[in-house]
Short mmCIF file of C-alpha atoms in Angstrom, two decimals:
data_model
loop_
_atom_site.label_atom_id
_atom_site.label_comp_id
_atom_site.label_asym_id
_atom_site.label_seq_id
_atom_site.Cartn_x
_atom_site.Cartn_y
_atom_site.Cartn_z
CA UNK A 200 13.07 3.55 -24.87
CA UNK A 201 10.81 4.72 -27.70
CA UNK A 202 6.98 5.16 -26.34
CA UNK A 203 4.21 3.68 -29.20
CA UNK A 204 1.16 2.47 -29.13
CA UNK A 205 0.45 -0.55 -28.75
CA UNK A 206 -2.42 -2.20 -31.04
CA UNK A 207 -5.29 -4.12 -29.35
CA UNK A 208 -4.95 -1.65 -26.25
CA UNK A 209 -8.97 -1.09 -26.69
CA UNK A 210 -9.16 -4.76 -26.13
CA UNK A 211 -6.41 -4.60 -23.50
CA UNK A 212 -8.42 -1.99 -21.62
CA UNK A 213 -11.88 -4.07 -21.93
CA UNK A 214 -10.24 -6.52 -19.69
CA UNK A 215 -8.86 -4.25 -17.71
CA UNK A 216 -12.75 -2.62 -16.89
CA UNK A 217 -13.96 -6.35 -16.29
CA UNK A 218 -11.07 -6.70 -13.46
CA UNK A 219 -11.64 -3.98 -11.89
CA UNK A 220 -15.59 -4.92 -12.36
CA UNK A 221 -14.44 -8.21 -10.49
CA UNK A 222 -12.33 -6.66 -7.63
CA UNK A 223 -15.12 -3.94 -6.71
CA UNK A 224 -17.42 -7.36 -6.44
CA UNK A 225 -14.79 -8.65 -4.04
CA UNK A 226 -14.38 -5.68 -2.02
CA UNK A 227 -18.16 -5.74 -1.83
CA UNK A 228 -18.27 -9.00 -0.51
CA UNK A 229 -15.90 -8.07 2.79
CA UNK A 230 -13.05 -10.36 1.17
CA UNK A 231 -10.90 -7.27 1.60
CA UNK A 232 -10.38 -3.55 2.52
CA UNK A 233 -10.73 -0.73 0.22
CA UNK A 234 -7.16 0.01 0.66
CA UNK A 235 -6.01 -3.28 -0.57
CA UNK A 236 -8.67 -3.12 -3.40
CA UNK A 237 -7.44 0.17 -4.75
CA UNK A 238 -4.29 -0.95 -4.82
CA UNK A 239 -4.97 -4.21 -6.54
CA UNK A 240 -6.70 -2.04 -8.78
CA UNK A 241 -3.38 -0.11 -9.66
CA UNK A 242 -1.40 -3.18 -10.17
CA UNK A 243 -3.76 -4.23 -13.12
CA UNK A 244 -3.33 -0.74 -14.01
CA UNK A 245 -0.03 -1.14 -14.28
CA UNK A 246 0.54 -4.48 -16.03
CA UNK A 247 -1.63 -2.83 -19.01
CA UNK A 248 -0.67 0.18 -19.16
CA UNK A 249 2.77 0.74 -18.14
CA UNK A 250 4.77 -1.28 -20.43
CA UNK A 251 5.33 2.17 -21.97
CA UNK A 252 7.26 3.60 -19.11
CA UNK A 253 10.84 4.38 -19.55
CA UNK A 254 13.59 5.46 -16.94
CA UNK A 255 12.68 9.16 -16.91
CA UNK A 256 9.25 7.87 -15.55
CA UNK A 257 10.96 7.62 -12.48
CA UNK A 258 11.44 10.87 -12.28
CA UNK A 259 7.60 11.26 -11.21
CA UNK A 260 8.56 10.37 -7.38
CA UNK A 261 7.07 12.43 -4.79
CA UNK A 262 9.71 14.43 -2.77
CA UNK A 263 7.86 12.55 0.30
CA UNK A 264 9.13 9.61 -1.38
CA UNK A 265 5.50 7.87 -1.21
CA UNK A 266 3.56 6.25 -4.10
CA UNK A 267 2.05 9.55 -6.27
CA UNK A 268 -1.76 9.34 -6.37
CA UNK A 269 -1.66 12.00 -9.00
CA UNK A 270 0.43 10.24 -11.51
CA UNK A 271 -1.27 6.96 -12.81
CA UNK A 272 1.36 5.60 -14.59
CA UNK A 273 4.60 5.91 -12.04
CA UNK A 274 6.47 3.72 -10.15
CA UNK A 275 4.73 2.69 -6.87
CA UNK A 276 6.63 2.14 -3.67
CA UNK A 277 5.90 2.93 -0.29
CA UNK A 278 9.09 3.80 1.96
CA UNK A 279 12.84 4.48 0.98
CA UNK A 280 14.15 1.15 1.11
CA UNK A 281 11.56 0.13 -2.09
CA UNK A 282 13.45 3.24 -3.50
CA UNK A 283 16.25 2.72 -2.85
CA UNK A 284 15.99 -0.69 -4.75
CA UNK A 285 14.57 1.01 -7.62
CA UNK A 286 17.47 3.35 -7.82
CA UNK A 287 19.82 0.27 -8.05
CA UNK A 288 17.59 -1.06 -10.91
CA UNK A 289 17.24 1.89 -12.88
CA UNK A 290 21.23 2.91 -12.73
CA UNK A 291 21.32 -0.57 -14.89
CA UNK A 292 19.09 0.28 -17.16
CA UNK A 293 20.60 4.08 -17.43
CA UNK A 294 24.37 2.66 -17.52
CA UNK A 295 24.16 1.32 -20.85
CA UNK A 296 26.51 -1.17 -19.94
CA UNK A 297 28.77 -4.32 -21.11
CA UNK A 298 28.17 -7.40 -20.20
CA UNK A 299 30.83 -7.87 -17.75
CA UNK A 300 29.74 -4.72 -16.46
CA UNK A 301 26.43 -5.38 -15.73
CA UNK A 302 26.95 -8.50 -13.90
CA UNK A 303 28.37 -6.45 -11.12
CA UNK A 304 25.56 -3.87 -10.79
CA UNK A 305 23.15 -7.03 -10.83
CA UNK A 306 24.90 -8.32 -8.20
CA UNK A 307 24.35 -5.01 -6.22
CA UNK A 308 20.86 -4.97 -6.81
CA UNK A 309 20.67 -8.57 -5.56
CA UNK A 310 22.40 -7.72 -1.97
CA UNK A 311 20.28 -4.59 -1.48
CA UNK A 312 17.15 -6.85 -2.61
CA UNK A 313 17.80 -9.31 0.38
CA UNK A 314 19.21 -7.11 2.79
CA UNK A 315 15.86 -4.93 2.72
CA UNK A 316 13.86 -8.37 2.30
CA UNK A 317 11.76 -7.59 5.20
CA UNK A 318 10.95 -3.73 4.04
CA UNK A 319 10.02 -4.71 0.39
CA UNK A 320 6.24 -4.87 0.53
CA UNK A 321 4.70 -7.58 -2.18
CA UNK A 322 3.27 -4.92 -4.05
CA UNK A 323 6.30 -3.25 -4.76
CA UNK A 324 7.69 -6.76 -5.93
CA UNK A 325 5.07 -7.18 -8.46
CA UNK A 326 5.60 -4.17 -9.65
CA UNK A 327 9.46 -4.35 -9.44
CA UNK A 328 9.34 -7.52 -11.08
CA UNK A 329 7.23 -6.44 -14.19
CA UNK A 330 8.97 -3.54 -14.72
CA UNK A 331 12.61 -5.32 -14.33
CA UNK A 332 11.79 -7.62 -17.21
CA UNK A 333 10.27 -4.60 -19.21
CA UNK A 334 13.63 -3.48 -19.86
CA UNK A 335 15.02 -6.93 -20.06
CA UNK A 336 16.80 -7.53 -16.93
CA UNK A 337 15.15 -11.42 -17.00
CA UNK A 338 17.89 -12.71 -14.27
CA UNK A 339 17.04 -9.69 -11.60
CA UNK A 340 13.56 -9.74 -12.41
CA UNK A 341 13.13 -13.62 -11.40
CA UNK A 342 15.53 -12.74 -8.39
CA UNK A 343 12.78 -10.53 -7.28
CA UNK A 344 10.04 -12.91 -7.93
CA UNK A 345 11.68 -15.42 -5.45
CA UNK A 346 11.89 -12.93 -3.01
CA UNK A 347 7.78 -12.17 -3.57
CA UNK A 348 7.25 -16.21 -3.37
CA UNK A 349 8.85 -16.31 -0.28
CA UNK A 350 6.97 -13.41 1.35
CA UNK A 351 3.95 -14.32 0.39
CA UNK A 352 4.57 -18.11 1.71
CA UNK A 353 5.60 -16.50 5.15
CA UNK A 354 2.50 -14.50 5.11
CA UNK A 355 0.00 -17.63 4.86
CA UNK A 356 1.90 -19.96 6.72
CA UNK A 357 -0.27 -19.85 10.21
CA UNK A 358 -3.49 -18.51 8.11
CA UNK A 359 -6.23 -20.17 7.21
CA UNK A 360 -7.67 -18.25 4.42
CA UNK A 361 -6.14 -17.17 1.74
CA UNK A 362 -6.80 -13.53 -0.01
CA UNK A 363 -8.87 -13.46 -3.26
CA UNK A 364 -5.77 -12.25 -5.12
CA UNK A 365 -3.07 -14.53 -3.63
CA UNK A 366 -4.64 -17.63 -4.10
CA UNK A 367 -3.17 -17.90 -7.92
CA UNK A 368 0.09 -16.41 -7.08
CA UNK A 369 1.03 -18.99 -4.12
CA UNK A 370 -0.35 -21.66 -5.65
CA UNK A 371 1.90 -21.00 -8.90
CA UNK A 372 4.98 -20.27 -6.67
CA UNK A 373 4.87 -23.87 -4.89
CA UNK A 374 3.67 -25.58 -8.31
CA UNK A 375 6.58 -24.26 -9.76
CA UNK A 376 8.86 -25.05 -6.89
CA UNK A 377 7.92 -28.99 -7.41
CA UNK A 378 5.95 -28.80 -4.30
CA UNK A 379 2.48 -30.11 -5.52
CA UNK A 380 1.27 -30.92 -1.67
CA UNK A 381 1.31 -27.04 -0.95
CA UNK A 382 -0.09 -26.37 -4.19
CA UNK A 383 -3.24 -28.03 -3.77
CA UNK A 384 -3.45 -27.18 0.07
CA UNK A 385 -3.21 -23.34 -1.10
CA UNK A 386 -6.75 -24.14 -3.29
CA UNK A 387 -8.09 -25.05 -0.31
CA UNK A 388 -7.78 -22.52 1.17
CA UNK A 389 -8.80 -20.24 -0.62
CA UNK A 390 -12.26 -18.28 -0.32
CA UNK A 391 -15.90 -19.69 -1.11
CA UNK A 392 -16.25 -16.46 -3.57
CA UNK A 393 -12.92 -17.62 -5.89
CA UNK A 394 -13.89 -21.10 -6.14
CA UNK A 395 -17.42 -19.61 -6.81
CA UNK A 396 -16.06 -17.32 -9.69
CA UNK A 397 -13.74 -19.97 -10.56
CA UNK A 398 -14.90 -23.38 -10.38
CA UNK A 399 -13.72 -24.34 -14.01
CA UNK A 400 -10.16 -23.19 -13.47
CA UNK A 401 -9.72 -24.75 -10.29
CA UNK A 402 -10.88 -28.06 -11.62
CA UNK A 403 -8.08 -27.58 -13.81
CA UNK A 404 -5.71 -26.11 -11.22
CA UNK A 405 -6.22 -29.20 -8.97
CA UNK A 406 -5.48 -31.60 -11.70
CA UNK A 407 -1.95 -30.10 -12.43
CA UNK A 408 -1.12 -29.93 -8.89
CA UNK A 409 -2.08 -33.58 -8.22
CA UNK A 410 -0.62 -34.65 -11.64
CA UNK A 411 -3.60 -36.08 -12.49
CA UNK A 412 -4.27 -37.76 -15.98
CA UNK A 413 -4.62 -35.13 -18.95
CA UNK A 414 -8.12 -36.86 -19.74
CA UNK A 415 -9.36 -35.53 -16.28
CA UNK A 416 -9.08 -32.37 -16.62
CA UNK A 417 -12.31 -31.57 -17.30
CA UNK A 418 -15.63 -33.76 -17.15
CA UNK A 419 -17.55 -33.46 -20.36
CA UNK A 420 -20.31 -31.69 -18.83
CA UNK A 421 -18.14 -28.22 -18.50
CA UNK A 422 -19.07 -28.08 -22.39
CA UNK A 423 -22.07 -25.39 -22.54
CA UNK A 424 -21.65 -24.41 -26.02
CA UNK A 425 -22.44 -26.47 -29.04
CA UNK A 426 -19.37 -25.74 -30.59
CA UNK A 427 -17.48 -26.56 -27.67
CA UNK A 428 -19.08 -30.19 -27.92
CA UNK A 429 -18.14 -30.16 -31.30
CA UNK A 430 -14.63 -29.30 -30.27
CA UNK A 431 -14.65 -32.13 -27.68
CA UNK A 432 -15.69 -34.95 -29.97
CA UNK A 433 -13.04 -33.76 -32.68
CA UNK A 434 -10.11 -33.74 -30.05
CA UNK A 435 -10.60 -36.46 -27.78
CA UNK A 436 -8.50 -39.46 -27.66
CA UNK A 437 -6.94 -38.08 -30.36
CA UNK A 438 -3.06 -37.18 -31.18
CA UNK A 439 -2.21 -34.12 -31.81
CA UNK A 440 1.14 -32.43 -33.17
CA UNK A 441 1.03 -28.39 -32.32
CA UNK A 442 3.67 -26.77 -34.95
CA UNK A 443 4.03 -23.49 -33.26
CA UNK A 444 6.12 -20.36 -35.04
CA UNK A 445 10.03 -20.75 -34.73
CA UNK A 446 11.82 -22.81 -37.33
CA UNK A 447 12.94 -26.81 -36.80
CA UNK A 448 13.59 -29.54 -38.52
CA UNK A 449 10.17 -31.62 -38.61
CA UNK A 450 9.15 -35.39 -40.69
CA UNK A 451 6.15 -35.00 -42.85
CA UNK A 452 5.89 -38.33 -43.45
CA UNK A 453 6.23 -38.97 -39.56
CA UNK A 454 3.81 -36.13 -38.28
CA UNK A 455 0.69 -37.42 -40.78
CA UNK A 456 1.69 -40.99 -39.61
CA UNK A 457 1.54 -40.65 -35.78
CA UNK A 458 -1.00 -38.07 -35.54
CA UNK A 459 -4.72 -37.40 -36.38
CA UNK A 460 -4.63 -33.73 -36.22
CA UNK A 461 -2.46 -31.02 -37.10
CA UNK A 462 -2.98 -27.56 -34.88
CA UNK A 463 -0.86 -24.15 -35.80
CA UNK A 464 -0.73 -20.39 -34.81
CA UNK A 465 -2.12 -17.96 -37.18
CA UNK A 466 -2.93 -19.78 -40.87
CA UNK A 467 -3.70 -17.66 -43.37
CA UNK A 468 -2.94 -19.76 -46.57
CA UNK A 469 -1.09 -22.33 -47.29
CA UNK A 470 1.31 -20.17 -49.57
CA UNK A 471 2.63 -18.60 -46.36
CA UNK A 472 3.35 -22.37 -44.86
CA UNK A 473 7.11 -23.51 -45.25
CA UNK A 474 6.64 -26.71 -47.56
CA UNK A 475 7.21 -29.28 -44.66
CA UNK A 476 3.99 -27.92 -42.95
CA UNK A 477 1.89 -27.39 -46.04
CA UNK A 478 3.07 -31.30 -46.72
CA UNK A 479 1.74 -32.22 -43.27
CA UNK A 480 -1.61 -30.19 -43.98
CA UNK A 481 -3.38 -28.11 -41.12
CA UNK A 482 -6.85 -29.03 -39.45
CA UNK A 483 -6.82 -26.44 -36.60
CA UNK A 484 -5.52 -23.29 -36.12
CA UNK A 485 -5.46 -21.08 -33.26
CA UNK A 486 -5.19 -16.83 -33.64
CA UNK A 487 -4.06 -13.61 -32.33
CA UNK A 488 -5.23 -10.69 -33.39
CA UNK A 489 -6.70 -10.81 -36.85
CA UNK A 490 -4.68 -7.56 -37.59
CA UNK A 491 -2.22 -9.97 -38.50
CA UNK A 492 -3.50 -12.12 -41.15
CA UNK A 493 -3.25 -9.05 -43.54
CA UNK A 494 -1.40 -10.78 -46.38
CA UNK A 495 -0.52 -7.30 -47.94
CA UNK A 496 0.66 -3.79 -46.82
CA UNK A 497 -2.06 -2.54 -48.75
CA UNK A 498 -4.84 -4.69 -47.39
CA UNK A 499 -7.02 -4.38 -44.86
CA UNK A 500 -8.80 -7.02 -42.78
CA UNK A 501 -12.37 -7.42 -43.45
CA UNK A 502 -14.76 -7.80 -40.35
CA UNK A 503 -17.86 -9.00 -42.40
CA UNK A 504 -16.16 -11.57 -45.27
CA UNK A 505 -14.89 -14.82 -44.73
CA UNK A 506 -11.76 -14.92 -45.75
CA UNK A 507 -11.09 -17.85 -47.70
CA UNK A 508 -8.76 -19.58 -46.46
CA UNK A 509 -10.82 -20.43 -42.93
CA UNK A 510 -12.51 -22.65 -45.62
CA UNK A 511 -9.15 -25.45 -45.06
CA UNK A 512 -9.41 -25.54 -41.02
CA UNK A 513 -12.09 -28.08 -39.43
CA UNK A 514 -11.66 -25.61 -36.67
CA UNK A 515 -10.70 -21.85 -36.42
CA UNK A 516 -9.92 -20.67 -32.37
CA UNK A 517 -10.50 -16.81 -31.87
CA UNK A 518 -9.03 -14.94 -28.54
CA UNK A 519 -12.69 -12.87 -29.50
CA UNK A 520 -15.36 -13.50 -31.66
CA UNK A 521 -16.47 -9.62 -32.89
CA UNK A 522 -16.35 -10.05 -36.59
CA UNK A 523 -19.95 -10.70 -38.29
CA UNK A 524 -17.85 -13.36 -40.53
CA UNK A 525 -16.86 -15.16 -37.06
CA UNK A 526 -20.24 -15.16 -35.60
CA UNK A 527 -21.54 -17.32 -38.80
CA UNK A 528 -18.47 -19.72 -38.79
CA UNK A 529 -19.41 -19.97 -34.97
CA UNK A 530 -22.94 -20.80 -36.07
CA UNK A 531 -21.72 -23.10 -38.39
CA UNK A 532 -19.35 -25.11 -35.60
CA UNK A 533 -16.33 -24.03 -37.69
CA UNK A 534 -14.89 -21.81 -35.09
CA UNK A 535 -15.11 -20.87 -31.13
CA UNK A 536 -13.87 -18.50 -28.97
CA UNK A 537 -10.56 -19.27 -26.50
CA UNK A 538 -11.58 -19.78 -23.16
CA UNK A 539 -10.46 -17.59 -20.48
CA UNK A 540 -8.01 -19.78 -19.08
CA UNK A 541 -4.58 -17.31 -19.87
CA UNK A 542 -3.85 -16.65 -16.25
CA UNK A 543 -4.78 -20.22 -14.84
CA UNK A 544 -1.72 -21.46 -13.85
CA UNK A 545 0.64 -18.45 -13.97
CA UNK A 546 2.09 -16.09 -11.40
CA UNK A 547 2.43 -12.84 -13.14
CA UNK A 548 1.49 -12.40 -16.61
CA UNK A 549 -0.72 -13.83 -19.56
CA UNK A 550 -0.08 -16.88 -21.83
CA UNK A 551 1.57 -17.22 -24.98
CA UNK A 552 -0.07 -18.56 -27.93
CA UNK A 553 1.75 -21.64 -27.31
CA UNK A 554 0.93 -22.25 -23.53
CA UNK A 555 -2.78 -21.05 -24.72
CA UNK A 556 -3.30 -23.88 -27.00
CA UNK A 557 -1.71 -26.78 -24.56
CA UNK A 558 -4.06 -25.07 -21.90
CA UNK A 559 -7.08 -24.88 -23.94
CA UNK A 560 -6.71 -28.50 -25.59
CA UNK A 561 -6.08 -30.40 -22.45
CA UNK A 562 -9.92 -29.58 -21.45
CA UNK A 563 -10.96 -31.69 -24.32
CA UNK A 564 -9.34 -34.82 -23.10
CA UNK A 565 -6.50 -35.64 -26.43
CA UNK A 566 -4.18 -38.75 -26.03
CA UNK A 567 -1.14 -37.42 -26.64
CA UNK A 568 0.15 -33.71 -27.79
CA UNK A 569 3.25 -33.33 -29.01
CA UNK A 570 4.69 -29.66 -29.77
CA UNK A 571 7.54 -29.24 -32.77
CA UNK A 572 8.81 -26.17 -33.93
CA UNK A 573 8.92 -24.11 -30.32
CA UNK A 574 11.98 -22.97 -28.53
CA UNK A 575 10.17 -20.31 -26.37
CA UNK A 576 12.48 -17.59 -28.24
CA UNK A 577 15.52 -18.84 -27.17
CA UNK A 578 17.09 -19.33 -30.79
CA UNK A 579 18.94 -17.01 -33.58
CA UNK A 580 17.08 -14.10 -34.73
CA UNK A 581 16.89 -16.09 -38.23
CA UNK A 582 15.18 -19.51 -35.93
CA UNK A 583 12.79 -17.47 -34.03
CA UNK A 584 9.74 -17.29 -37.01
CA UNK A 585 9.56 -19.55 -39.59
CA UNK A 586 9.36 -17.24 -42.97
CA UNK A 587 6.12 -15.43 -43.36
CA UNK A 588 4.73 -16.08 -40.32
CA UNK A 589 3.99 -12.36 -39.48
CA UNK A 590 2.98 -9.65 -42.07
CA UNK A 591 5.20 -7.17 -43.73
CA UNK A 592 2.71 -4.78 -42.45
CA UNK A 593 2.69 -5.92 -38.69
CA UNK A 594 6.85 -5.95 -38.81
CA UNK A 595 7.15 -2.46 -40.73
CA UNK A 596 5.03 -0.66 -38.24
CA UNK A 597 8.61 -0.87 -36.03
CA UNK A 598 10.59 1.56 -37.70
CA UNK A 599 14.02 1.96 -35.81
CA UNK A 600 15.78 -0.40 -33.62
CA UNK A 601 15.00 0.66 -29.73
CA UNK A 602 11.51 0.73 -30.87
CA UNK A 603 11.95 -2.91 -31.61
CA UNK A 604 14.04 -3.38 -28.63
CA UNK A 605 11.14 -1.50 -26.53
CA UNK A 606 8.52 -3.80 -28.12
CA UNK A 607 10.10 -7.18 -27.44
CA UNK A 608 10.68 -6.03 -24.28
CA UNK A 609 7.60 -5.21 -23.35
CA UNK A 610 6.12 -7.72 -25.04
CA UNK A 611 8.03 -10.44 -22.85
CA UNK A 612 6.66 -8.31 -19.47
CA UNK A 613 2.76 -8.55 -20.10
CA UNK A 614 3.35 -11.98 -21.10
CA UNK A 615 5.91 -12.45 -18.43
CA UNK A 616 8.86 -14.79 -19.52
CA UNK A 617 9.21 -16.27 -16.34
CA UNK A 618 5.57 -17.61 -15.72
CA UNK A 619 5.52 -18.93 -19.66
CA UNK A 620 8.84 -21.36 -19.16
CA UNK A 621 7.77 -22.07 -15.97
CA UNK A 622 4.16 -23.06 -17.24
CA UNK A 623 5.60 -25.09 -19.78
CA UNK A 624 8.48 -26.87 -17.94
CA UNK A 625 5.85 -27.88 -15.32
CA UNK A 626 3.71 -29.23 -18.02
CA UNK A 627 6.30 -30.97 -19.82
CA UNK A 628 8.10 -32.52 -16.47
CA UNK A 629 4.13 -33.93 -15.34
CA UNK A 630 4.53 -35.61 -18.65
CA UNK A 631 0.78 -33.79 -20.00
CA UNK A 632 2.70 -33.02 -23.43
CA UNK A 633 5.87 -34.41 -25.49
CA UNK A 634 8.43 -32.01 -27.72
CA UNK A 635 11.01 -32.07 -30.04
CA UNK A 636 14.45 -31.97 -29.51
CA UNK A 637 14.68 -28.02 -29.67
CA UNK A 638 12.42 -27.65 -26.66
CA UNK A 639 13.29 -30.33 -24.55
CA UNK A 640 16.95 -28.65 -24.88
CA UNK A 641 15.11 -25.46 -23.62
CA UNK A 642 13.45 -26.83 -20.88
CA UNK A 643 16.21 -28.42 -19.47
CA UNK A 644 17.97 -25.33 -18.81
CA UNK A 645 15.44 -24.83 -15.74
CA UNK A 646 14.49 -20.94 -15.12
CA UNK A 647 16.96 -19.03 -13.57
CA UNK A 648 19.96 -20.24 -16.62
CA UNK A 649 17.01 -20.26 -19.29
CA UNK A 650 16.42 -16.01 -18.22
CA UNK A 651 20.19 -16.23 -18.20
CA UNK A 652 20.49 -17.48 -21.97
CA UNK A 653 17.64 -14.89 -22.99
CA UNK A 654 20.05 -12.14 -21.48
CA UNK A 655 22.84 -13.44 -23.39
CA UNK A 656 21.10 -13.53 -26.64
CA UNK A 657 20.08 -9.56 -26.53
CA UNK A 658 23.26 -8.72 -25.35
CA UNK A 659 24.61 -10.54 -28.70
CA UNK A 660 21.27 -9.02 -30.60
CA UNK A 661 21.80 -5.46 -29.37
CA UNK A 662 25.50 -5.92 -30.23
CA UNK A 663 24.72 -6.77 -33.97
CA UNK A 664 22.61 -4.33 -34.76
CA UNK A 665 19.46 -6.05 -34.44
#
């Protein structure tokens, strides 16, 4: 795998400091030892940083076959069974192998996973996991995650309390298992100091868990911002198609007639809009990184004008609001900033753009949302973006093939693939959102054959050259 950098990692590494800022609080606090702080520590370390390590990284073991203090960004594990997994996973990746092939070495790897159940610490399964679907073994990397779910269950099953940073992850493991009882009973138990830090979020948390109405969600008084209130009164009891990236079949005439508002990813004009969405018209629109609205190679994004095009959105939503043009459209109650909700509900990983907008609107109370145009990258190459959707510049910056390869890769790790169908299905199955056709296919896969179809596909990509 080709090594590059990745852009935003100065954003990537603000989040990172206000983390670790968070877990020194807890240590501080006596929620936990400094041991298990440090090494809570590392695994944010890894997720954001590591999704450039390769194979040969593994080289950087320690002949005592314990986790390497000295080398930040190598595999941790912490007795020879761990390694010994890790072995089994990296021969895969090494082999470069067929499909038929690779089966069989997966189904090693998944008899030396549960034979060593008991030795495999939850660390190393974090880790493991991460690092598994980093090179795009989806199948073994959910195999693992059971295996973490499971420990972790057995762990608090006579405690009362639950750790600062296993409240999220058990309480995703039994949402996503169906059992909503457990779910709920694990934010109970968790600490005075989370629910302190977190009292939004676990408003939210207990709604999903007790498949509560979308309108309750979040009382109206959660709204400190003006723009926010703005927000509110434009969304609620309103409803609201989201057309999100990949390409579908989608009514105009149907969309503008069942809907009041229109939300997409990234506008940036409504010449880049395929002529079914331009028909249907945009009112919000919800952004990444504005690196990408550069409509030519040879532009560059301004941080102090407006571009023009923010002029057709009643509402612009902003992951960060740095740019002097964003502060006055803020001041103006054209645009706010995404609220820090991309981890609420998942067990590993952040949210896609898609699972950030259902998150985000459901606060605001809408009727009905309905999303078109998603199939959570399960599609041809040719159906995954609609045209024009990214810029020539943000594509051509991947010059060769395994550095593509290496980006979507990695790309599907930080997110996490797992935690983002499984964040959606649960959504869609508690009936908070509708979808089209395309998605409701996908989501009725269920995880472990959806990862299984992803496999598929870049086995079929890698062997056409794409």
């Amino acid at each position: 795998m080709i090594q590059f950098k990745i852009v935003g990692e100065k954003m990537r590494l603000s989040r990172l400091l206000k983390l670790v800022t968070l877990r020194m609080q807890v240590l501080l606090n006596g929620e936990m030892s400094l041991e298990e702080a440090i090494t809570q520590i590392s695994a944010y370390w890894f997720i954001a940083r590591i999704m450039g390590c390769t194979p040969a990284k593994l080289a950087d073991y320690t002949p005592d076959e314990m986790r390497n203090s000295n080398v930040p960004r190598s595999f941790k594990f912490m007795n020879k069974k761990e390694r010994e997994v890790t072995e089994c996973i990296k021969t895969i990746i090494n082999t470069g192998i067929a499909h038929n092939e690779y089966q069989c070495y997966i189904d090693k790897t998944k008899e030396a996973l549960n034979q060593n159940f008991e030795k495999l610490s939850i660390m190393w399964l974090l880790d493991a996991e991460t690092f598994a679907m980093a090179e795009g073994l989806y199948v073994l990397s959910y195999k693992i995650r059971q295996i973490c779910v499971d420990k972790l269950t057995a762990k608090y099953e006579r405690k009362r309390n639950i750790r600062y940073f296993d409240v999220q992850r058990l309480y995703a493991g039994f949402l996503n298992a169906g059992e909503l009882e457990k779910a709920t009973e694990a934010l109970s138990r968790s600490s005075k100091l989370w629910k302190r830090h977190h009292d939004g979020i676990w408003q939210l948390m207990n709604a999903a868990s007790k498949r509560e109405s979308i309108g309750n969600f979040s009382p109206q008084t959660v709204f400190a911002t003006e723009v926010d209130k703005e927000f509110h009164k434009m969304v609620k009891g309103k409803n609201i198609a989201v057309l999100g990236p990949a390409v579908g079949a989608i009514d105009p005439q149907e969309i503008k007639r069942e809907f009041d508002l229109i939300v997409c990813v990234n506008y940036r004009g409504k010449e880049f809009l395929n002529e079914d969405i331009r028909e249907c018209g945009v009112d919000i629109s919800y952004y990444n990184e504005l690196y990408r609205l550069n409509a030519s190679d040879s532009e560059t994004f301004s941080t102090d004008e407006e571009p023009l095009f923010f002029r057709d959105l009643k509402m612009a939503v902003f992951k960060n609001l740095d740019c002097d043009f964003q502060k006055k459209m803020q001041s103006e109650r054209r645009c706010r900033k995404l609220l820090g909700t991309e981890r609420t509900l998942m067990f590993q990983g952040f949210c896609n753009m898609i699972q950030n907008i259902l998150l985000d609107l459901s606060r605001f109370a809408p009727a009905r949302i309905k999303v078109f145009n998603t199939t959570l990258f399960l599609a041809d190459v040719s159906k995954r973006y609609r045209k024009n959707y990214m810029t020539n510049k943000f594509i051509q910056q991947f010059t060769n093939q395994s550095t593509i390869q290496a980006y979507k890769y990695q790309v599907m790790a930080m997110h996490n693939l797992t935690s983002n169908y499984e964040l959606t299905k649960c959504w869609y199955d508690a009936g908070y959102f509708e979808a089209d056709d395309d998605l409701i296919k996908v989501l009725s896969l269920g995880t472990n054959e959806y990862l299984r179809c992803m496999e598929l596909q870049n086995f079929d990509d890698r062997d056409n050259g794409i």
